[in-house]
mmCIF file of C-alpha atoms in Angstrom:
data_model
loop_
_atom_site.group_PDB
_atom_site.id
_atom_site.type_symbol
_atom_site.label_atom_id
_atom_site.label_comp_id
_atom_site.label_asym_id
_atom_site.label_seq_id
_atom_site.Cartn_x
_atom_site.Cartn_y
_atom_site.Cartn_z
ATOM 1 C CA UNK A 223 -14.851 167.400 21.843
ATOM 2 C CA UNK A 224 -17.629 168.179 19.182
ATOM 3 C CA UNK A 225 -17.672 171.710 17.734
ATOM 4 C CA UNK A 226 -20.946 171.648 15.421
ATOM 5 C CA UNK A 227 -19.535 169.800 12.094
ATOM 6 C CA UNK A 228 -15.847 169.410 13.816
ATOM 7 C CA UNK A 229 -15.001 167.088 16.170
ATOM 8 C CA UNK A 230 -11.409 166.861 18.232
ATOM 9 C CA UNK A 231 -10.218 163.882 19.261
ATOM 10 C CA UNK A 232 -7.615 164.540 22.139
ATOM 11 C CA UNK A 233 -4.442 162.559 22.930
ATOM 12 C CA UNK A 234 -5.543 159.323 24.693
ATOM 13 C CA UNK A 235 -8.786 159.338 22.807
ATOM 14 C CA UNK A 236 -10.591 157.922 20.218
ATOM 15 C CA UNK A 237 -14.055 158.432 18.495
ATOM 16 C CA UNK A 238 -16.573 156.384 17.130
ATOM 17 C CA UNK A 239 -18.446 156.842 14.102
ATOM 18 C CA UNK A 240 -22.539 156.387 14.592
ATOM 19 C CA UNK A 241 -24.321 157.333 11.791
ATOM 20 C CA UNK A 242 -28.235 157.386 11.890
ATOM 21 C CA UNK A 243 -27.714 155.731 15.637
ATOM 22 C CA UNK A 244 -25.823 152.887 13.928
ATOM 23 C CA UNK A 245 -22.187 152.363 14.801
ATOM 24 C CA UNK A 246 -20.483 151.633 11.765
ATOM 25 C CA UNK A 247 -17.338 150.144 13.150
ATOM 26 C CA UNK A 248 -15.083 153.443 11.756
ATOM 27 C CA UNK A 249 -12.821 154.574 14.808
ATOM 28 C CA UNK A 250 -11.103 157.896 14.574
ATOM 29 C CA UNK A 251 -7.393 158.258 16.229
ATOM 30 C CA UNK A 252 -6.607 161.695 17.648
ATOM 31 C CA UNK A 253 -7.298 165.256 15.403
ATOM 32 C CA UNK A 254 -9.771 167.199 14.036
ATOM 33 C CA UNK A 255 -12.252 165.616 11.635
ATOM 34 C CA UNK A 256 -15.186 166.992 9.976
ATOM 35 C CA UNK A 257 -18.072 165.493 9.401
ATOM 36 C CA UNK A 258 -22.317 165.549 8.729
ATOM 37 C CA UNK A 259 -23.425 166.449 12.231
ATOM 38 C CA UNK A 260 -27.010 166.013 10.934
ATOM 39 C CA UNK A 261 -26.563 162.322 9.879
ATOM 40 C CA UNK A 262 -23.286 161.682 11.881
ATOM 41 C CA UNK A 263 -22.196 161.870 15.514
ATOM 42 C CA UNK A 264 -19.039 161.035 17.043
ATOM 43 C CA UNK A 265 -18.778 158.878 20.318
ATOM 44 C CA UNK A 266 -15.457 159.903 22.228
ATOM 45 C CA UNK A 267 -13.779 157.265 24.368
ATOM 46 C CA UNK A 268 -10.979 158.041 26.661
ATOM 47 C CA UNK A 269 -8.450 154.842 26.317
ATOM 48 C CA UNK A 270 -5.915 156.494 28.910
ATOM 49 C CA UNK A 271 -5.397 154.794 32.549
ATOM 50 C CA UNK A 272 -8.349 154.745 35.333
ATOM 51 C CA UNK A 273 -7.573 153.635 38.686
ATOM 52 C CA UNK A 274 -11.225 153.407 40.733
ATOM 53 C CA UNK A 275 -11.802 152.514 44.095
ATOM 54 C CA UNK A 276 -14.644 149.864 44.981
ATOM 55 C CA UNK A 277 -15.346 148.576 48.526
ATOM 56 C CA UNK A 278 -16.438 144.585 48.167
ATOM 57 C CA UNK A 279 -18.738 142.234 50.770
ATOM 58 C CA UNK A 280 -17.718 139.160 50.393
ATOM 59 C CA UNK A 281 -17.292 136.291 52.267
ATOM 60 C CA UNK A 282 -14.538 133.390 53.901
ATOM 61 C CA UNK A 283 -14.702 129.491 52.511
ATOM 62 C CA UNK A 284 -15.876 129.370 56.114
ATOM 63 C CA UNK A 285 -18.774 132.015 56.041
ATOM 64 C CA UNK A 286 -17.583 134.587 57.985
ATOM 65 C CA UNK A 287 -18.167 138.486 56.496
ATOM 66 C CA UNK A 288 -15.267 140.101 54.628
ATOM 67 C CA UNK A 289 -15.173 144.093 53.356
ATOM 68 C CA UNK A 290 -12.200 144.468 51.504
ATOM 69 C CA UNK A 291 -11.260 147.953 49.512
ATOM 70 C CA UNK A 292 -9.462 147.726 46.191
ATOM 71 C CA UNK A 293 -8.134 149.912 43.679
ATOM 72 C CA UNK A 294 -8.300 148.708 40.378
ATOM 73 C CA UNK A 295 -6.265 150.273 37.472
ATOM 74 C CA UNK A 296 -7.390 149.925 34.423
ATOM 75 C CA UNK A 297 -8.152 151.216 30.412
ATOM 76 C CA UNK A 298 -10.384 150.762 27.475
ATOM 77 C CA UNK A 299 -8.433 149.072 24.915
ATOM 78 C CA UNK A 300 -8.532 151.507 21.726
ATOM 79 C CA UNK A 301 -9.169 148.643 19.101
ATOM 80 C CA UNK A 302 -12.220 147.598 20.949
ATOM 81 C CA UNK A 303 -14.095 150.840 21.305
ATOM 82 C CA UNK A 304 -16.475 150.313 18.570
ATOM 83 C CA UNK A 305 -17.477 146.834 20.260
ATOM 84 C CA UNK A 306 -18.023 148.634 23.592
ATOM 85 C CA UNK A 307 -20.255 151.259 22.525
ATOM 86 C CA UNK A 308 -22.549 148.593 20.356
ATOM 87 C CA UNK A 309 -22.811 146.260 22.796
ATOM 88 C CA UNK A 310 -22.573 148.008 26.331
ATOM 89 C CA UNK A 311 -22.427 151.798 25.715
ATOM 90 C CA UNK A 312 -20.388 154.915 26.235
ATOM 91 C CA UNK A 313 -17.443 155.364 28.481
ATOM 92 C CA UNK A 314 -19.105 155.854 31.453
ATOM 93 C CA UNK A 315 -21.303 152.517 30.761
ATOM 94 C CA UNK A 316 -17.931 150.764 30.901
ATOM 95 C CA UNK A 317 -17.493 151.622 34.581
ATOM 96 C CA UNK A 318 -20.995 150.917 36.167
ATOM 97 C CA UNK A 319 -21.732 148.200 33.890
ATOM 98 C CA UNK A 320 -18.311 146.152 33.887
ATOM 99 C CA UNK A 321 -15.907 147.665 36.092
ATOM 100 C CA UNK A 322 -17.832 147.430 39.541
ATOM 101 C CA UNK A 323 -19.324 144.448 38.825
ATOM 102 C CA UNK A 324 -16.621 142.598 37.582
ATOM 103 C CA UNK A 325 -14.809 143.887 40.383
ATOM 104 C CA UNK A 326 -17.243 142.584 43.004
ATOM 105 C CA UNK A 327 -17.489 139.453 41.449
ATOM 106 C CA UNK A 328 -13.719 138.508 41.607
ATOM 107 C CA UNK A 329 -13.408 139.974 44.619
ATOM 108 C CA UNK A 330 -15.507 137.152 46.076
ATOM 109 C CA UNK A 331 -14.035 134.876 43.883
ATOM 110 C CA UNK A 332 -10.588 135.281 45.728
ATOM 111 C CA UNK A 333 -12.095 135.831 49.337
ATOM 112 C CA UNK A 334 -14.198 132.235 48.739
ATOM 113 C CA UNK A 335 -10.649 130.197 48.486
ATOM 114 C CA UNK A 336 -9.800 131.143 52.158
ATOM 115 C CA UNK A 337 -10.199 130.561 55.661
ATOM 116 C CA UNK A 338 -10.534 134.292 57.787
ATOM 117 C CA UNK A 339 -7.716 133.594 59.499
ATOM 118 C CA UNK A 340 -5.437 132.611 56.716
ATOM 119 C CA UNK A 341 -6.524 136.355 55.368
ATOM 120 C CA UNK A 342 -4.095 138.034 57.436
ATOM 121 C CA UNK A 343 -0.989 136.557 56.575
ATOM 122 C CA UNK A 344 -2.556 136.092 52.546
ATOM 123 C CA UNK A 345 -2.762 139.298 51.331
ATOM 124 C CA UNK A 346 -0.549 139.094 48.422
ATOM 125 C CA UNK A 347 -1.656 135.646 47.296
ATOM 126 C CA UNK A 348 -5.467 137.019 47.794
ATOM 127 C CA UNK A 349 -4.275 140.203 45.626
ATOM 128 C CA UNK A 350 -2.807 138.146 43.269
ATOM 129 C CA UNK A 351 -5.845 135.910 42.820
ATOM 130 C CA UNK A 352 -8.313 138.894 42.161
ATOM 131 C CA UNK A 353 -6.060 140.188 39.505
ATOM 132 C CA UNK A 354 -5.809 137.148 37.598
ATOM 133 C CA UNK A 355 -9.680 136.454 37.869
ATOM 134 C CA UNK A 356 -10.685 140.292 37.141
ATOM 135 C CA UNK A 357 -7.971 140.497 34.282
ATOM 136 C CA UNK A 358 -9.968 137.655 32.561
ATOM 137 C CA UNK A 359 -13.523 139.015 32.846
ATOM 138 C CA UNK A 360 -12.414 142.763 31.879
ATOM 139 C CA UNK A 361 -10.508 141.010 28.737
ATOM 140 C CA UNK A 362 -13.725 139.975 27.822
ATOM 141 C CA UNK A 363 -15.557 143.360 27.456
ATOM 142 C CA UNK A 364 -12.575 144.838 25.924
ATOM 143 C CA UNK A 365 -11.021 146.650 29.342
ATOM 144 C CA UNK A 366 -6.874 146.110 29.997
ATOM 145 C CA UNK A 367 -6.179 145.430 33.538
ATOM 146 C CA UNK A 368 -2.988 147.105 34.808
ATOM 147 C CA UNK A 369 -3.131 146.972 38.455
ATOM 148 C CA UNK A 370 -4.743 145.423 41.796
ATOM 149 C CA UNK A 371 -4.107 147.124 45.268
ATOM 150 C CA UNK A 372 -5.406 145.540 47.873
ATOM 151 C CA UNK A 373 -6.275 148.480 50.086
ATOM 152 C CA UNK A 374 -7.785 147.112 53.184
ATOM 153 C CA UNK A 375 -9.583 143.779 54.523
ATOM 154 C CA UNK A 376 -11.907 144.385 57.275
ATOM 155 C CA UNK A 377 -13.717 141.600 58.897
ATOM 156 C CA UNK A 378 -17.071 141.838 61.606
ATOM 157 C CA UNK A 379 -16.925 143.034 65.051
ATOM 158 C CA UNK A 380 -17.438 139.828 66.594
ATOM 159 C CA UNK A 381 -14.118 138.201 64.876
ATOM 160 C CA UNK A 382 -11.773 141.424 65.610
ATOM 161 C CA UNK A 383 -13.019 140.971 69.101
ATOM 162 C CA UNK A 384 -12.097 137.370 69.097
ATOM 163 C CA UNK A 385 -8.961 138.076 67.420
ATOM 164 C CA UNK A 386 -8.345 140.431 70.085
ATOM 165 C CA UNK A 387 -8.861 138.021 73.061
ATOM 166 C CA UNK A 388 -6.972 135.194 71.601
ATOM 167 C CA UNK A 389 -3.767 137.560 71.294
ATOM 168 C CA UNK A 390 -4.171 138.902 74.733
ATOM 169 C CA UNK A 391 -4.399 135.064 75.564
ATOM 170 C CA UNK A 392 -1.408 133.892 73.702
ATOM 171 C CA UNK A 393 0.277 136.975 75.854
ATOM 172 C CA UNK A 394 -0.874 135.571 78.795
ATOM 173 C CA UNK A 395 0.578 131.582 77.968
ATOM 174 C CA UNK A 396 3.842 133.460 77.268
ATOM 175 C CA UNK A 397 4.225 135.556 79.998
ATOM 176 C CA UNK A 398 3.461 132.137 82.265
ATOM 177 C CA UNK A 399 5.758 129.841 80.103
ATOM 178 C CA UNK A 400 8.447 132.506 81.270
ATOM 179 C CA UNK A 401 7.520 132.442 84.646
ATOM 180 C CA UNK A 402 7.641 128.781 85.071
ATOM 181 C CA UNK A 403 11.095 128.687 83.075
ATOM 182 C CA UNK A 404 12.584 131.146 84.980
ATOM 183 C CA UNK A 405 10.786 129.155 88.453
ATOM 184 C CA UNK A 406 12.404 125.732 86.831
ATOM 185 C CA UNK A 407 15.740 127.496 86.226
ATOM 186 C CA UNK A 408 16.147 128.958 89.404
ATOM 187 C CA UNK A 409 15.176 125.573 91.091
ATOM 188 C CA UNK A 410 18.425 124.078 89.278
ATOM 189 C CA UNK A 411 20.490 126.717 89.803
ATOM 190 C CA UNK A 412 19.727 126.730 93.710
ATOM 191 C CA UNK A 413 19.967 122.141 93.711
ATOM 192 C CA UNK A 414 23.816 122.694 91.653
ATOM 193 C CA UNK A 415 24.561 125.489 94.227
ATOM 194 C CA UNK A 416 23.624 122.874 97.280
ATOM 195 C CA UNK A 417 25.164 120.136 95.180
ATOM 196 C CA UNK A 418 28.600 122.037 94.962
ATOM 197 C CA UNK A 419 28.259 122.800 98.980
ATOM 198 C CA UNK A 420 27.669 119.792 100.087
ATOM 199 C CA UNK A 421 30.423 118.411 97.990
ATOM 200 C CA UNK A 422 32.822 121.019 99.658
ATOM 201 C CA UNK A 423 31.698 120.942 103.105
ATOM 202 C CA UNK A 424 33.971 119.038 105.352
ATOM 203 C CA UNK A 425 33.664 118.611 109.269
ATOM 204 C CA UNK A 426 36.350 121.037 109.792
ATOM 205 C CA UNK A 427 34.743 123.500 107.457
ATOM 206 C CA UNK A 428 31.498 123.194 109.651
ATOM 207 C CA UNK A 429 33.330 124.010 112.280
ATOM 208 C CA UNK A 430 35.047 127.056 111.426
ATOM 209 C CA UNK A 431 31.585 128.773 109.771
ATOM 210 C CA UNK A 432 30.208 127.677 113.467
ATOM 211 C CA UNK A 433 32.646 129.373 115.231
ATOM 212 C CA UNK A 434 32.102 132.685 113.131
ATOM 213 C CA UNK A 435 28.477 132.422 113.948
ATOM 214 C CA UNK A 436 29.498 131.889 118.106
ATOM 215 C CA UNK A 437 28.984 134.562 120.389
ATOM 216 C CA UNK A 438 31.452 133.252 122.898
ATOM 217 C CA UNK A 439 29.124 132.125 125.334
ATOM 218 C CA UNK A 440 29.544 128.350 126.572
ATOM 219 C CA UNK A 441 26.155 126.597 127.902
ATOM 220 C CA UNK A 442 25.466 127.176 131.483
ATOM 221 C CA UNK A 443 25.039 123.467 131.752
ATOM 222 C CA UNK A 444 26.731 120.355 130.306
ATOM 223 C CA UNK A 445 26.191 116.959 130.913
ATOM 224 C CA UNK A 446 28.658 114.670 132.006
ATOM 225 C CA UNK A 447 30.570 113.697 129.236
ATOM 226 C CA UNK A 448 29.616 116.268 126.108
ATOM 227 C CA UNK A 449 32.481 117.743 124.713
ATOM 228 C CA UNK A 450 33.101 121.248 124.554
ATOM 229 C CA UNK A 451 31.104 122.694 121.856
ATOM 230 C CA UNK A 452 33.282 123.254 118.583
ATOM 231 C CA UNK A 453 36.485 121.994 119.814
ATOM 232 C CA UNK A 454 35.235 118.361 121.048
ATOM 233 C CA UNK A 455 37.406 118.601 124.290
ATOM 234 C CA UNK A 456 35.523 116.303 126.737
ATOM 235 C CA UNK A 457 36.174 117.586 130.339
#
């Protein structure tokens, strides 16, 4: 904060010396300082932790649209705030000028190494990928990385719809693969049942489960010769 000829430089913060609109290179730590407002000005730079949201369009290795929402934590590294304010400007210049840009850039960076389908089981890999690219290209314009979180990956209406009908399908083959197994394991259950009968049927067997079926009533008519039904008594 300037005060006329005082200037307080807050925990977290640092200043940078610009005198006659030339930065001289002279950083001031936190305190009070005095100094030639008329020649002199003070540039303050907040070095503490940022985390900013950016929304990204980018694209699969197999062109199909990607919007993916990060959060990116980040801060100005204190030795390099004379460097930022020569060569891209005050604090807030650091955020339009690197940070969403950078951010954007590695964004599609990462998204460019995958299929769309191997997105949704990648997520952490992807993540990973974006920090390592962004950490680089922040490094550069004197901006610490801390953190990456991979908020959200959203991907056109046409694919979710696809998506959609290929799980409803794969529901479908399941469901019918059941079916038939439970068709296939009834079948063997019924031929072992018949198997074990027909092993344990014997003629007198037959028979008896004939005779608990009989209502007692003999034909009207026999021919010459047949044997009584069930006891095979020929007259």
């Amino acid at each position: 904060l300037l005060f006329g000829p005082f200037a307080f430089i807050g925990p977290g913060h640092r200043g940078v010396e610009v005198v006659k609109g030339r930065v001289t290179g002279t950083v001031f730590p936190e305190g009070w300082y005095f100094y030639n407002s008329i020649t002199k000005d003070i540039v303050v730079f907040d070095t503490r932790t940022h985390t900013d949201e950016a929304d990204a369009d980018a694209a699969s290795n197999d062109q199909q649209d990607v919007k993916v929402k990060v959060a990116v934590t980040y801060r100005i590294n204190p030795d390099a705030v004379a460097e930022i304010l020569r060569t891209i400007g005050r604090e807030e210049d650091v955020k339009t000028k690197i940070i969403d840009p950078q951010v954007q850039e590695s964004v599609k960076a990462a998204t460019a190494k995958h299929n769309i389908e191997e997105m949704l089981d990648k997520r952490v890999e992807i993540k990973q990928q974006i920090f390592d690219d962004l950490s680089l290209r922040l490094a550069k314009y004197g901006a610490v990385l801390q953190e990456v979180a991979l908020k959200d990956i959203g991907f056109s209406e046409e694919f979710e719809k696809a998506i959609e009908h290929k799980v409803i399908a794969e529901q479908q083959r399941q469901q019918a693969q059941f079916e038939a197994d439970a068709t296939v394991k009834r079948a063997e259950a019924k031929a072992k049942e018949q198997e074990l009968l027909k092993q344990t049927l014997t003629v007198e067997l037959l028979q008896r489960l004939a005779l608990e079926k009989w209502n007692g009533v003999l034909p009207v008519y026999m021919g010459g010769g047949a044997p009584v039904p069930f006891l095979n008594i020929s007259p």
